[in-house]
Coordinates of C-alpha atoms in Angstrom, one line a residue:
A148 CA 13.1 -2.7 -21.1
E149 CA 16.3 -0.6 -21.0
L150 CA 16.0 -0.2 -17.3
N151 CA 15.5 -3.9 -16.8
G152 CA 18.7 -4.4 -18.8
L153 CA 20.7 -2.9 -15.9
S154 CA 22.2 -5.2 -13.4
T155 CA 20.7 -5.3 -9.9
A156 CA 24.0 -3.7 -8.6
A157 CA 23.5 -0.8 -11.1
L158 CA 19.9 -0.4 -10.1
H159 CA 20.9 -0.4 -6.4
S160 CA 23.4 2.4 -7.2
L161 CA 20.8 4.8 -8.7
T162 CA 20.9 8.1 -7.0
T163 CA 17.8 9.5 -5.3
A164 CA 17.6 12.1 -8.0
Q165 CA 17.6 9.3 -10.6
A166 CA 15.0 7.4 -8.7
A167 CA 12.8 10.4 -8.4
A168 CA 13.0 10.8 -12.2
L169 CA 11.7 7.4 -13.0
T170 CA 8.3 7.3 -14.7
T171 CA 5.4 5.4 -13.3
S172 CA 5.6 3.2 -16.3
Q173 CA 9.3 2.4 -15.7
L174 CA 8.7 1.5 -12.1
A175 CA 5.6 -0.6 -12.9
N176 CA 7.6 -2.6 -15.5
L177 CA 10.6 -3.3 -13.3
T178 CA 11.2 -7.0 -12.7
T179 CA 10.8 -8.3 -9.2
A180 CA 14.6 -8.5 -8.9
G181 CA 14.9 -4.9 -10.2
L182 CA 12.4 -3.6 -7.7
A183 CA 14.0 -5.4 -4.9
A184 CA 17.4 -3.9 -5.9
L185 CA 16.3 -0.3 -5.3
S186 CA 17.9 1.1 -2.2
T187 CA 15.9 2.4 0.7
A188 CA 17.1 5.9 -0.1
D189 CA 15.7 5.5 -3.6
I190 CA 12.4 4.2 -2.2
H191 CA 12.2 7.1 0.1
A192 CA 12.7 9.5 -2.8
L193 CA 9.6 8.1 -4.7
S194 CA 6.6 10.3 -5.0
S195 CA 3.0 9.3 -4.3
A196 CA 2.3 9.2 -8.1
Q197 CA 5.3 6.9 -8.6
F198 CA 4.3 4.6 -5.8
G199 CA 0.7 4.6 -7.0
G200 CA 1.8 3.1 -10.3
L201 CA 3.0 -0.1 -8.6
T202 CA 0.7 -3.1 -8.8
T203 CA -0.4 -5.1 -5.8
A204 CA 2.1 -7.8 -6.6
D205 CA 4.9 -5.1 -6.8
V206 CA 3.9 -3.6 -3.4
Q207 CA 3.9 -7.0 -1.7
L208 CA 7.4 -7.7 -3.0
L209 CA 8.9 -4.7 -1.1
S210 CA 11.2 -5.7 1.7
S211 CA 10.6 -4.7 5.3
A212 CA 13.4 -2.1 5.0
Q213 CA 11.9 -0.7 1.8
V214 CA 8.4 -0.3 3.4
A215 CA 9.9 1.4 6.4
A216 CA 11.7 3.8 4.0
L217 CA 8.5 5.1 2.3
S218 CA 8.3 8.8 2.9
T219 CA 5.5 10.1 5.2
G220 CA 4.3 12.1 2.2
V221 CA 3.7 8.9 0.2
V222 CA 2.1 7.2 3.2
Q223 CA -0.2 10.2 3.8
N224 CA -1.5 9.9 0.3
L225 CA -2.2 6.1 0.3
T226 CA -5.7 5.2 -0.6
A227 CA -7.6 2.5 1.4
A228 CA -7.1 0.2 -1.6
Q229 CA -3.4 0.8 -1.6
V230 CA -3.1 0.2 2.2
G231 CA -5.0 -3.0 1.5
T232 CA -2.3 -4.2 -0.9
F233 CA 0.2 -4.3 2.0
T234 CA 0.6 -7.7 3.7
T235 CA 0.1 -7.8 7.5
S236 CA 3.9 -8.3 7.8
Q237 CA 4.5 -5.1 5.8
L238 CA 2.0 -3.1 7.9
A239 CA 3.9 -4.2 11.0
D240 CA 7.0 -2.6 9.4
L241 CA 5.5 0.8 9.2
T242 CA 7.3 3.2 11.5
T243 CA 5.8 5.4 14.2
A244 CA 6.4 8.4 12.0
Q245 CA 4.7 6.8 9.0
V246 CA 1.6 5.8 11.1
G247 CA 1.6 9.2 12.7
A248 CA 1.3 10.7 9.3
L249 CA -1.9 8.9 8.4
T250 CA -4.9 11.2 8.0
T251 CA -7.9 10.6 10.3
A252 CA -9.8 9.4 7.2
Q253 CA -7.0 6.9 6.5
V254 CA -7.2 5.7 10.1
Q255 CA -10.9 5.2 9.9
A256 CA -10.5 3.3 6.7
L257 CA -8.2 0.7 8.3
T258 CA -9.8 -2.7 8.7
T259 CA -9.5 -4.3 12.1
T260 CA -7.0 -6.8 10.6
E261 CA -4.9 -3.9 9.3
L262 CA -5.1 -2.0 12.5
N263 CA -4.0 -4.9 14.6
A264 CA -1.2 -5.6 12.2
L265 CA 0.5 -2.3 13.2
S266 CA 3.3 -2.6 15.7
T267 CA 2.5 -1.6 19.3
A268 CA 5.1 1.1 18.9
A269 CA 3.3 2.5 15.9
L270 CA -0.1 2.4 17.8
H271 CA 1.5 4.2 20.7
G272 CA 2.4 6.9 18.3
L273 CA -1.2 7.6 17.2
T274 CA -2.0 11.2 17.8
S275 CA -5.0 12.4 19.8
A276 CA -6.8 13.3 16.6
Q277 CA -6.2 9.8 15.2
G278 CA -7.4 8.2 18.4
V279 CA -10.6 10.2 18.2
A280 CA -11.1 9.0 14.6
L281 CA -11.0 5.3 15.6
T282 CA -14.5 3.8 15.2
T283 CA -16.2 1.8 17.9
S284 CA -15.8 -1.3 15.8
Q285 CA -12.0 -0.7 15.4
L286 CA -11.6 -0.3 19.2
A287 CA -13.8 -3.2 20.1
N288 CA -11.6 -5.4 17.9
L289 CA -8.2 -4.2 19.1
T290 CA -6.1 -6.9 20.7
T291 CA -5.4 -6.4 24.4
A292 CA -1.8 -5.7 23.6
D293 CA -2.6 -3.1 21.0
L294 CA -5.2 -1.4 23.3
A295 CA -2.6 -1.2 26.1
A296 CA -0.2 0.4 23.7
L297 CA -2.3 3.5 23.1
S298 CA -0.8 6.6 24.6
T299 CA -2.5 8.4 27.5
A300 CA -3.0 11.4 25.2
A301 CA -4.9 9.3 22.7
V302 CA -6.9 7.6 25.5
H303 CA -7.8 11.0 27.1
N304 CA -9.6 12.1 24.0
L305 CA -11.6 9.0 23.5
S306 CA -15.4 9.5 23.7
S307 CA -17.9 7.7 26.0
D308 CA -19.1 5.7 23.0
Q309 CA -15.6 4.6 22.1
I310 CA -14.8 3.5 25.7
G311 CA -18.2 2.0 25.9
A312 CA -17.4 -0.3 23.0
L313 CA -14.7 -2.0 24.9
S314 CA -15.3 -5.4 26.5
S315 CA -14.7 -6.2 30.1
T316 CA -11.6 -8.0 29.1
Q317 CA -10.3 -5.0 27.2
L318 CA -11.1 -2.6 30.1
Q319 CA -9.1 -4.8 32.4
V320 CA -5.9 -4.5 30.3
L321 CA -5.9 -0.7 30.3
T322 CA -2.9 0.4 32.2
T323 CA -3.3 2.5 35.3
A324 CA -1.9 5.5 33.5
Q325 CA -4.5 5.0 30.7
V326 CA -7.3 4.8 33.3
A327 CA -6.1 7.9 35.0
A328 CA -6.1 9.6 31.6
L329 CA -9.8 9.0 30.9
S330 CA -11.8 12.2 30.8
T331 CA -14.2 12.8 33.7
N332 CA -17.0 12.8 31.1
V333 CA -16.1 9.3 30.0
V334 CA -15.8 8.1 33.6
Q335 CA -19.2 9.6 34.4
N336 CA -20.8 7.7 31.6
L337 CA -19.3 4.3 32.3
T338 CA -22.0 1.6 32.7
T339 CA -22.2 -0.2 36.0
A340 CA -20.9 -3.3 34.2
S341 CA -17.9 -1.3 33.1
I342 CA -17.3 0.0 36.6
Q343 CA -17.4 -3.4 38.0
A344 CA -15.0 -4.7 35.4
L345 CA -12.2 -2.4 36.6
T346 CA -9.5 -4.1 38.5
T347 CA -8.5 -3.0 42.0
S348 CA -5.3 -1.5 40.5
E349 CA -7.4 0.5 38.0
V350 CA -9.7 1.6 40.7
R351 CA -6.8 2.9 42.8
S352 CA -5.5 4.8 39.7
L353 CA -8.7 6.9 39.4
T354 CA -7.9 10.5 40.1
T355 CA -9.8 12.6 42.6
A356 CA -11.5 14.4 39.8
Q357 CA -12.7 11.1 38.3
I358 CA -13.9 9.9 41.7
A359 CA -15.8 13.1 42.2
S360 CA -17.5 12.7 38.8
L361 CA -18.9 9.2 39.6
T362 CA -22.7 9.1 40.0
S363 CA -24.5 7.5 42.9
T364 CA -25.5 4.7 40.6
Q365 CA -21.9 4.0 39.7
L366 CA -20.8 4.3 43.3
H367 CA -23.4 1.7 44.4
A368 CA -22.2 -0.6 41.7
L369 CA -18.7 -0.7 43.2
T370 CA -17.9 -4.1 44.6
T371 CA -16.8 -4.5 48.2
T372 CA -13.3 -5.5 46.9
Q373 CA -13.2 -2.3 44.8
I374 CA -14.3 -0.1 47.7
A375 CA -11.6 -1.7 49.9
A376 CA -9.0 -0.8 47.3
L377 CA -9.8 3.0 47.4
T378 CA -7.2 5.2 49.0
P379 CA -8.0 7.7 51.8
T380 CA -7.4 10.5 49.3
Q381 CA -9.9 9.0 46.9
V382 CA -12.5 8.5 49.6
G383 CA -12.0 12.1 50.6
A384 CA -12.9 13.1 47.0
F385 CA -16.5 11.7 47.3
T386 CA -19.1 14.5 47.1
P387 CA -21.4 14.9 50.1
G388 CA -24.3 12.5 49.8
A389 CA -22.6 10.7 46.9
F390 CA -24.0 7.4 48.0
G391 CA -27.5 8.8 48.6

């Protein structure tokens, strides 16, 4: 009650040390105006325990700037339920550093709606370990823009099952850099349908190591248009009797 008696200007002027000293009860009982008055520096100073004391309604009142100010320590300790309290707009405000701080367990717990709500910049910042943690369902439901945003490092570590979960439409939006980043094991396990879904630009982006890893079944699945798109260097990478 005493805290709520302060003006919003006074609350905004709290030092980070004062904010860090607030009890979970004091934070949970702040009025909506009082919570909105806290500076981004004060929000950044909050601990996981303090943030955990906020109600769903409180969390959803945080401004874009306040959400982006949450420390990576707080973000890394969010439960799936707490992540679920964020609006899609707030999830889009999470920074690359914040998303990069998520544990693999947290990444796996994201719903497809939550994952797609993240900004493309944040998705580009996913680490290799976080990429590996993505479920086939999460990948299969990524928007084409979000899929294209994944870094080559993250793509390189995806498994055959993960890539196999992508639709033809999704495969065709992979950038040439992403296609070139696929591991040879993944390439060797692409289905004939997936091979035929590759655009001519994607086919031209295949490395010589990837070309050499293709099976005769995959090579026979290449369309005439895809074969015509191959570079002389790629053709030279075919193993003897590859088309046998």
